[in-house]
Coordinates of N, CA, C and O in Angstrom, one line a residue:
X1 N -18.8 -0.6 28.2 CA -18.5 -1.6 27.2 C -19.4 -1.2 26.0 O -20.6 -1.2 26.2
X2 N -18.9 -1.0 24.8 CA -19.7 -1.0 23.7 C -20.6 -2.2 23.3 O -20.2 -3.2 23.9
X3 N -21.1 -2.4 22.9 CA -21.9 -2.9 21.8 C -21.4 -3.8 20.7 O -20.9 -3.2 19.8
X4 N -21.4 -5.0 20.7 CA -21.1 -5.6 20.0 C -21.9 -6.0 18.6 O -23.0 -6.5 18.7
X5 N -21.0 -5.6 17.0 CA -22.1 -5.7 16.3 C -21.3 -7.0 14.7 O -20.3 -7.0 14.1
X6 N -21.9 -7.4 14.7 CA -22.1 -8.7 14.2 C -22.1 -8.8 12.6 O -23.0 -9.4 12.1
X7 N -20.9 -8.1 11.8 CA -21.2 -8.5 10.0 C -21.0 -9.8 9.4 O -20.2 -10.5 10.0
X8 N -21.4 -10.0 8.6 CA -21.3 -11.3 7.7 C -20.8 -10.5 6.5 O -21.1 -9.5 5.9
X9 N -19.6 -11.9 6.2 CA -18.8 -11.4 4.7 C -17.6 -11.1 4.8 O -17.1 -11.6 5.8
X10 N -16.9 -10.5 4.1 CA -15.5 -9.8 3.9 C -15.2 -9.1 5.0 O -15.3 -7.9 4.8
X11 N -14.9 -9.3 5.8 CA -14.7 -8.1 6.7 C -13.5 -6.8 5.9 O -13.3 -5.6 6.3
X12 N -13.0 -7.2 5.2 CA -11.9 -6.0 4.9 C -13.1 -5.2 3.5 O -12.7 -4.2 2.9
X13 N -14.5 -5.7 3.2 CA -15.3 -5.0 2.3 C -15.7 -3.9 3.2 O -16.0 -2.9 2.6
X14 N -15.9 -3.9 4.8 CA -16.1 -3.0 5.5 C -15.9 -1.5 5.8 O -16.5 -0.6 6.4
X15 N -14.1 -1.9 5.0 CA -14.0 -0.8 5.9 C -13.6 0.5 5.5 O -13.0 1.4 6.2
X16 N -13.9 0.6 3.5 CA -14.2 1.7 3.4 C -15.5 2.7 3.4 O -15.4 3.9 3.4
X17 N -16.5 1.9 3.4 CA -17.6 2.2 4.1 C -17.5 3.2 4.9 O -17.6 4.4 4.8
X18 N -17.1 2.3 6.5 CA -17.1 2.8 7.8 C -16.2 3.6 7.9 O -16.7 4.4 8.6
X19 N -15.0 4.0 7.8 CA -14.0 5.3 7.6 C -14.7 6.5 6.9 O -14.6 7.8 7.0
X20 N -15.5 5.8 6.2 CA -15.9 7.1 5.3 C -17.2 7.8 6.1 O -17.4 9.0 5.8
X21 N -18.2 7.0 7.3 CA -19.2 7.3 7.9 C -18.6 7.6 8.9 O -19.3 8.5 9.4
X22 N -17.6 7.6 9.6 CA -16.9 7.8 10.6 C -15.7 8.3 10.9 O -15.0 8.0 11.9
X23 N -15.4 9.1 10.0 CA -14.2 10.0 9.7 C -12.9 10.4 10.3 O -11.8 10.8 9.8
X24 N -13.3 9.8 12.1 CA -12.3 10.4 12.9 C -11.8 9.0 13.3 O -10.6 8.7 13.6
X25 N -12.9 8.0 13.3 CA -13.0 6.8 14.0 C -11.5 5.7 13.0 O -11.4 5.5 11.8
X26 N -10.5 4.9 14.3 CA -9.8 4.4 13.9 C -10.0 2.8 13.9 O -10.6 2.4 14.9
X27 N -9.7 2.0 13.2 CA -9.9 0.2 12.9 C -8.7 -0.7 13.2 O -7.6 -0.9 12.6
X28 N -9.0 -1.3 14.5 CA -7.6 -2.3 14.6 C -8.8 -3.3 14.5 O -9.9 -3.5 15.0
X29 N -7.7 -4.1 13.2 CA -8.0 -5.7 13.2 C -7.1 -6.6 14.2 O -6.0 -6.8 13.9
X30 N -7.6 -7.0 15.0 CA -7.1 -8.3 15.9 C -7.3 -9.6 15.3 O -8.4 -9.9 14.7
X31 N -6.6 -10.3 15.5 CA -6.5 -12.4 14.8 C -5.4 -12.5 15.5 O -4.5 -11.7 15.8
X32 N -5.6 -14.0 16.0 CA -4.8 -14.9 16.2 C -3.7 -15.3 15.2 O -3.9 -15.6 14.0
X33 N -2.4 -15.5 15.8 CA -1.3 -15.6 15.1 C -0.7 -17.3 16.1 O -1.1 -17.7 17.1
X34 N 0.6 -18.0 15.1 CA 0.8 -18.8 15.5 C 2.1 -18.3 16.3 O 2.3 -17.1 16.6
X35 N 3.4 -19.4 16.7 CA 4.1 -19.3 17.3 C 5.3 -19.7 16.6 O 6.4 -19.6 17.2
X36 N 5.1 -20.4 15.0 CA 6.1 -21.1 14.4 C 6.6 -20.0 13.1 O 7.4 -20.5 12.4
X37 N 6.2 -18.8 12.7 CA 6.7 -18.1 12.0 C 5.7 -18.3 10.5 O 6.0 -17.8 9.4
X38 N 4.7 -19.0 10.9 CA 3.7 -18.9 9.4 C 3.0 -17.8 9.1 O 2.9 -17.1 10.1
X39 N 2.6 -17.6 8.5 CA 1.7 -16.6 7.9 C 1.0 -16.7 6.5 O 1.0 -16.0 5.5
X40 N 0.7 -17.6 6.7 CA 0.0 -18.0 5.2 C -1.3 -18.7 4.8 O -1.6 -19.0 3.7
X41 N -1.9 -19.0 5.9 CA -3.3 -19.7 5.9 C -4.2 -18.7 6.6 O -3.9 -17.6 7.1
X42 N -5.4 -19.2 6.7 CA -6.6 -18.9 7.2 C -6.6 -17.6 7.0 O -6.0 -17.3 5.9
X43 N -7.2 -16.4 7.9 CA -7.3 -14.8 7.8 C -6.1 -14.3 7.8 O -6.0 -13.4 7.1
X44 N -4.7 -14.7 8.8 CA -3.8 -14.2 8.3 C -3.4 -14.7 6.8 O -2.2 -14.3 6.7
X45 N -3.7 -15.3 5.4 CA -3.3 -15.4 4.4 C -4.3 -13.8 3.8 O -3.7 -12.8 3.4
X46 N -5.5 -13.8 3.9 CA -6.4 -12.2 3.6 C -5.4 -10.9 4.1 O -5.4 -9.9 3.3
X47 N -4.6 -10.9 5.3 CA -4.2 -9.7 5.8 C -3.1 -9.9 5.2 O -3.0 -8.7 4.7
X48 N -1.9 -10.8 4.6 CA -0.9 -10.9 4.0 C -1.2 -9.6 2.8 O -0.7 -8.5 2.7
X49 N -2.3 -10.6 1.8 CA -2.6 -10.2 0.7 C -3.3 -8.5 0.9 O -3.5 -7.8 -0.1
X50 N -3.6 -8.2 1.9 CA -4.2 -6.5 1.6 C -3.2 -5.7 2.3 O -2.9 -4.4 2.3
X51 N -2.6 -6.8 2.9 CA -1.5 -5.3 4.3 C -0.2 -6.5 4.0 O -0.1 -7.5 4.7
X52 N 0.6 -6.2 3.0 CA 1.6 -6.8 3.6 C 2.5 -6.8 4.4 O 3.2 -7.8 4.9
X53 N 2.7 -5.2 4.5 CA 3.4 -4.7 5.8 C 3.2 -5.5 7.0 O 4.1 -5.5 7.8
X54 N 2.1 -6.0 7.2 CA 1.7 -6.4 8.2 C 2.3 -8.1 8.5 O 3.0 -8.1 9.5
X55 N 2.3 -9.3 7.8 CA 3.4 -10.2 7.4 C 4.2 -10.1 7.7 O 4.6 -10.8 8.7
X56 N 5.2 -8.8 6.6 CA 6.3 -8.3 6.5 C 6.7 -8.5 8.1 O 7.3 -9.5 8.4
X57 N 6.2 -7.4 9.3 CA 6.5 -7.4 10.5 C 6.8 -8.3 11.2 O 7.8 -8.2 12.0
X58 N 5.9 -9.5 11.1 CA 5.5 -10.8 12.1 C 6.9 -11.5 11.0 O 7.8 -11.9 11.7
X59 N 7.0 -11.6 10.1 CA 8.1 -12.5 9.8 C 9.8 -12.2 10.3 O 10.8 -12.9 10.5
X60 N 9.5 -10.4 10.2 CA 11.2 -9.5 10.9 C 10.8 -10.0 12.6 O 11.8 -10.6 13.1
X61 N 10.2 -10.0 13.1 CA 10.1 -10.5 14.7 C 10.4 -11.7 14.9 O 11.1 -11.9 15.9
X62 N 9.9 -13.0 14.2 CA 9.8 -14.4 14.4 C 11.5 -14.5 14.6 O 12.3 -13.7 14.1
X63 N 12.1 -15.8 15.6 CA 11.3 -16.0 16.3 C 11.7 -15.4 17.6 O 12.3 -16.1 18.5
X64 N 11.3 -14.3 17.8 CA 11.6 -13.3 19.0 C 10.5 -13.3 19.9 O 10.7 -12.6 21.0
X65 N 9.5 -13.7 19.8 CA 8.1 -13.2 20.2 C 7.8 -14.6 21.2 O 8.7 -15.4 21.1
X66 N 6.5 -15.0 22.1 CA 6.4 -15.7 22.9 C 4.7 -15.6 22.8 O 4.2 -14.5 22.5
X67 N 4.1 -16.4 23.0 CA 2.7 -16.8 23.5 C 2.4 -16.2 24.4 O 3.1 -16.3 25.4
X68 N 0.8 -15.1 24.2 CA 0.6 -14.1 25.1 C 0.9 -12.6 24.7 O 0.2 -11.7 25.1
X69 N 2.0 -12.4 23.9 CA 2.5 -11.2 23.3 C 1.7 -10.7 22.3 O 0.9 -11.4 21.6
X70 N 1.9 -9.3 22.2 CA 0.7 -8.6 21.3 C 1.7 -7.8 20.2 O 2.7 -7.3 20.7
X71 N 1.5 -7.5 18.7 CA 2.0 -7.2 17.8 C 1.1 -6.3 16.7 O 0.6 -6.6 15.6
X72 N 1.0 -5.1 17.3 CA 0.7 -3.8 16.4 C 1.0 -3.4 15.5 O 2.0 -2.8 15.7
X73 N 0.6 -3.2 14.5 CA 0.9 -3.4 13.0 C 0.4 -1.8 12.0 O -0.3 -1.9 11.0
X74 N 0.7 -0.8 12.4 CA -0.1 0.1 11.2 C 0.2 -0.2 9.6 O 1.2 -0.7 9.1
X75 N -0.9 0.2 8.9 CA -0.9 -0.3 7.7 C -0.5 1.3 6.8 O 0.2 2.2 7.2
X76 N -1.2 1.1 5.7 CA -0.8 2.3 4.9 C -2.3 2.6 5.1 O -2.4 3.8 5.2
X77 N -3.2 2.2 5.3 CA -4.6 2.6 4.9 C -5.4 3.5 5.6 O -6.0 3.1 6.6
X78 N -5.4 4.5 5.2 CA -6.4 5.7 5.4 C -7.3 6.1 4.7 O -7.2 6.0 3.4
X79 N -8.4 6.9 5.5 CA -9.4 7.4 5.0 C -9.5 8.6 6.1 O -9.3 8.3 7.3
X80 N -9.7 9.7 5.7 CA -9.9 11.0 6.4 C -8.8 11.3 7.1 O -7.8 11.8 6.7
X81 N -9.2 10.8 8.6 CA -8.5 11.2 9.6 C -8.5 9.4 10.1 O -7.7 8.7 10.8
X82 N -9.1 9.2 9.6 CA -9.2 7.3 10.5 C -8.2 6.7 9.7 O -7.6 7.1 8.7
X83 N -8.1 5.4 10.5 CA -6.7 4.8 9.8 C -7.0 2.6 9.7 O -8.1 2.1 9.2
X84 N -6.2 2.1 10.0 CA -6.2 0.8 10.0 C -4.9 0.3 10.5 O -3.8 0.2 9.8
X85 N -5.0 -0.2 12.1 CA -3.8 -1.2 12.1 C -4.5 -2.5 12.2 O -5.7 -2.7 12.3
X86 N -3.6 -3.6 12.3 CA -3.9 -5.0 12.4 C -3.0 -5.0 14.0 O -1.9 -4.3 14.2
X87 N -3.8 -5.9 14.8 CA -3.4 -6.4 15.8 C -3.2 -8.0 15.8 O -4.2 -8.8 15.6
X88 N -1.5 -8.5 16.1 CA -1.2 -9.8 15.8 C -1.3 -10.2 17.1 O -0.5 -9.8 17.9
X89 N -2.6 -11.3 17.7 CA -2.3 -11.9 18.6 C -1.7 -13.1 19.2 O -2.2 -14.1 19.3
X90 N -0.5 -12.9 19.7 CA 0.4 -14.6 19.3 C -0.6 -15.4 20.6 O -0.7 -15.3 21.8
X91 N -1.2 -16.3 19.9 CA -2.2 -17.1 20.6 C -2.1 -18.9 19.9 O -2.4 -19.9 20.6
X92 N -1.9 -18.9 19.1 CA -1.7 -20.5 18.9 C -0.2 -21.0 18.9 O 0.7 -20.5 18.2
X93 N -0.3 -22.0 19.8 CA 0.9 -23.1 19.8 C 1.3 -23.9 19.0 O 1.2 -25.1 19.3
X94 N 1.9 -23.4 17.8 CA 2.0 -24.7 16.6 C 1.0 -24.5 15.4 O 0.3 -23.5 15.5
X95 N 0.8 -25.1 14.4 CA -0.3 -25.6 13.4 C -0.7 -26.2 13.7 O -0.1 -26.9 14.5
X96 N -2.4 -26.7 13.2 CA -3.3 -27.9 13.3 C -2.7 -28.9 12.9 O -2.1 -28.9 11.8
X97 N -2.8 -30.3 14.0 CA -2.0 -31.6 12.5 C -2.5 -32.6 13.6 O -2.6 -32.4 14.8
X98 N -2.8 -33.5 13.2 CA -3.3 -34.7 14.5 C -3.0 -34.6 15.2 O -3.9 -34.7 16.0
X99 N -2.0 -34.3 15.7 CA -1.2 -34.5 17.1 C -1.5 -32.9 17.6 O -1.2 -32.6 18.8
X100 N -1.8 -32.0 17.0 CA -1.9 -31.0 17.6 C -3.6 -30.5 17.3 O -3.7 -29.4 16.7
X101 N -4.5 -31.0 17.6 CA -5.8 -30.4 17.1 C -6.4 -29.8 17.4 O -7.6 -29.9 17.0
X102 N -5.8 -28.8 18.4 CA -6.7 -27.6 18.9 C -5.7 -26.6 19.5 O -5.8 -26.1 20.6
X103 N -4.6 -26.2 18.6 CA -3.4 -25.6 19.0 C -3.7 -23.9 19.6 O -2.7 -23.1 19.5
X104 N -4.9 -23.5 20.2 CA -5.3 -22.5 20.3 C -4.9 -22.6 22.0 O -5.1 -23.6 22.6
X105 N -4.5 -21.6 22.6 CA -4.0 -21.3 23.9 C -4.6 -20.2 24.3 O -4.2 -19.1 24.0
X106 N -5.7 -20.5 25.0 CA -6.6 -19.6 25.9 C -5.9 -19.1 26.7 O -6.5 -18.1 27.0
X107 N -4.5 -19.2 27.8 CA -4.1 -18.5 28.8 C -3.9 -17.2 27.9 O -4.4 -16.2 28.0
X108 N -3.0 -17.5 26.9 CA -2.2 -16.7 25.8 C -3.2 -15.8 25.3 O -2.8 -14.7 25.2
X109 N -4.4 -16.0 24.9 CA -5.3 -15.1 24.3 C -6.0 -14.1 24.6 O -6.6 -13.2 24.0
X110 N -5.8 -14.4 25.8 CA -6.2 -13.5 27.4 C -5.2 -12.3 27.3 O -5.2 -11.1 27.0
X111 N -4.4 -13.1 27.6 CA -3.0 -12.3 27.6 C -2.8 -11.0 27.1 O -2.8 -9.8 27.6
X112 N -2.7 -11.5 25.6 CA -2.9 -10.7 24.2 C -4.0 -9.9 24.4 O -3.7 -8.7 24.1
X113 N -5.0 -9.9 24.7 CA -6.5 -9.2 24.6 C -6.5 -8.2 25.4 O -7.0 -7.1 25.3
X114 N -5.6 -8.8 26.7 CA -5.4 -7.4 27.8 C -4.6 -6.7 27.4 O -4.9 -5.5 27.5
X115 N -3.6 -7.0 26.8 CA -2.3 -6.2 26.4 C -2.8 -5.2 25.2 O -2.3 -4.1 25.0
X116 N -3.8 -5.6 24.3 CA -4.4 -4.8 23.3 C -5.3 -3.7 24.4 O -5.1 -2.5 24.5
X117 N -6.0 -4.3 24.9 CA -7.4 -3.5 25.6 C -5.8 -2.3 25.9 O -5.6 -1.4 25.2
X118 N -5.1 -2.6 27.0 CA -4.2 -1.6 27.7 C -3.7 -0.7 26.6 O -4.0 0.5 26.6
X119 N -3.1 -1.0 25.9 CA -2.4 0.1 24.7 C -3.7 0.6 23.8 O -3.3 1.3 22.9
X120 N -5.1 0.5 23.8 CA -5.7 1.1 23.3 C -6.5 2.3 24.1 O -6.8 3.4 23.7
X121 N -6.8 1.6 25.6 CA -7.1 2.4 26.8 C -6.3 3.5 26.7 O -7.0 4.5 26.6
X122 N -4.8 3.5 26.7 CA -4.4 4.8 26.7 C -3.8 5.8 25.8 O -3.0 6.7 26.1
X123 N -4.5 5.3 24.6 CA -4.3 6.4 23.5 C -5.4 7.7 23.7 O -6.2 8.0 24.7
X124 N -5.3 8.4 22.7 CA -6.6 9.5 22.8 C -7.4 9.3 21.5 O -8.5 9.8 21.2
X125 N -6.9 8.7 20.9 CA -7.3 8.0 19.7 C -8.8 7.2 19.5 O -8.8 6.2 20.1
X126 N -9.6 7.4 18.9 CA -11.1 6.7 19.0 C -10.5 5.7 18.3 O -9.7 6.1 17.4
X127 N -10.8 4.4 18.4 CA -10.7 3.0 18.0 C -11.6 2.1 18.3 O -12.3 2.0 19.3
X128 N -11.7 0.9 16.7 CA -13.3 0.2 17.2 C -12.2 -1.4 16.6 O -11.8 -1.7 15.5
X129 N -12.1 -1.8 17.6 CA -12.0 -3.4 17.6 C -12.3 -4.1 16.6 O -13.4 -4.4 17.0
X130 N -12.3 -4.7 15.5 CA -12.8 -5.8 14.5 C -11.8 -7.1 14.8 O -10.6 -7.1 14.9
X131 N -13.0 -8.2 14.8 CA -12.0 -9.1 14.9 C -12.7 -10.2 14.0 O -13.9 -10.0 14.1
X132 N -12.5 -11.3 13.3 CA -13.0 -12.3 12.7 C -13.8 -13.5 13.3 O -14.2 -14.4 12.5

């Protein structure tokens, strides 16, 4: 297991930096996604706005997709040989609203997290996890 390392700030200020120190090395962003077809608040509203491809995708799928499902997203963004996809984890049940105030589904997140770990296990591809 690597090493877990810990930035404060922008995470998308990152990562021309690190493509550029690590030339070969590839960046999936992972976040939680909901189950009702939004995409416009919290960090998915940041990934809208820099990848909209990535939106774009999760809104052509909705509502095909299920709690626990994983949604890989490449972007346009390169540097060298390294790249950037976003990893959509469908992990919340609904939006926050009184009646729902903790719409986050831990079986589902599991789910997602294995289903990412597995499809990145067997690439040949160096990849470093970022998540918010």
């Amino acid at each position: 297991m690597s090493e877990i390392k810990y930035r404060h700030g922008d995470l998308f200020d990152y990562i021309p930096g690190f493509l550029d120190n690590h030339p070969t090395k590839n960046i999936c962003i992972s976040h939680i996604v909901n189950n009702v077809g939004a995409f416009g608040a919290g960090f998915a509203s940041a990934v809208r706005v820099r990848y909209p491809c990535v939106a774009e995708a999760y809104r052509n799928y909705w509502p095909w997709y299920s709690l626990g499902e994983l949604m890989i997203v490449d972007t346009d963004y390169q540097s060298h040989d390294g790249r950037v996809a976003v990893a959509n984890l469908f992990a919340q049940d609904g939006l926050p609203s009184k009646t729902n105030q903790h719409p986050l589904n831990y079986s589902a997140l599991q789910t997602s997290l294995g289903a990412l770990a597995e499809v990145l296990e067997e690439t040949t591809e160096d990849w470093e996890i970022w998540m918010p």
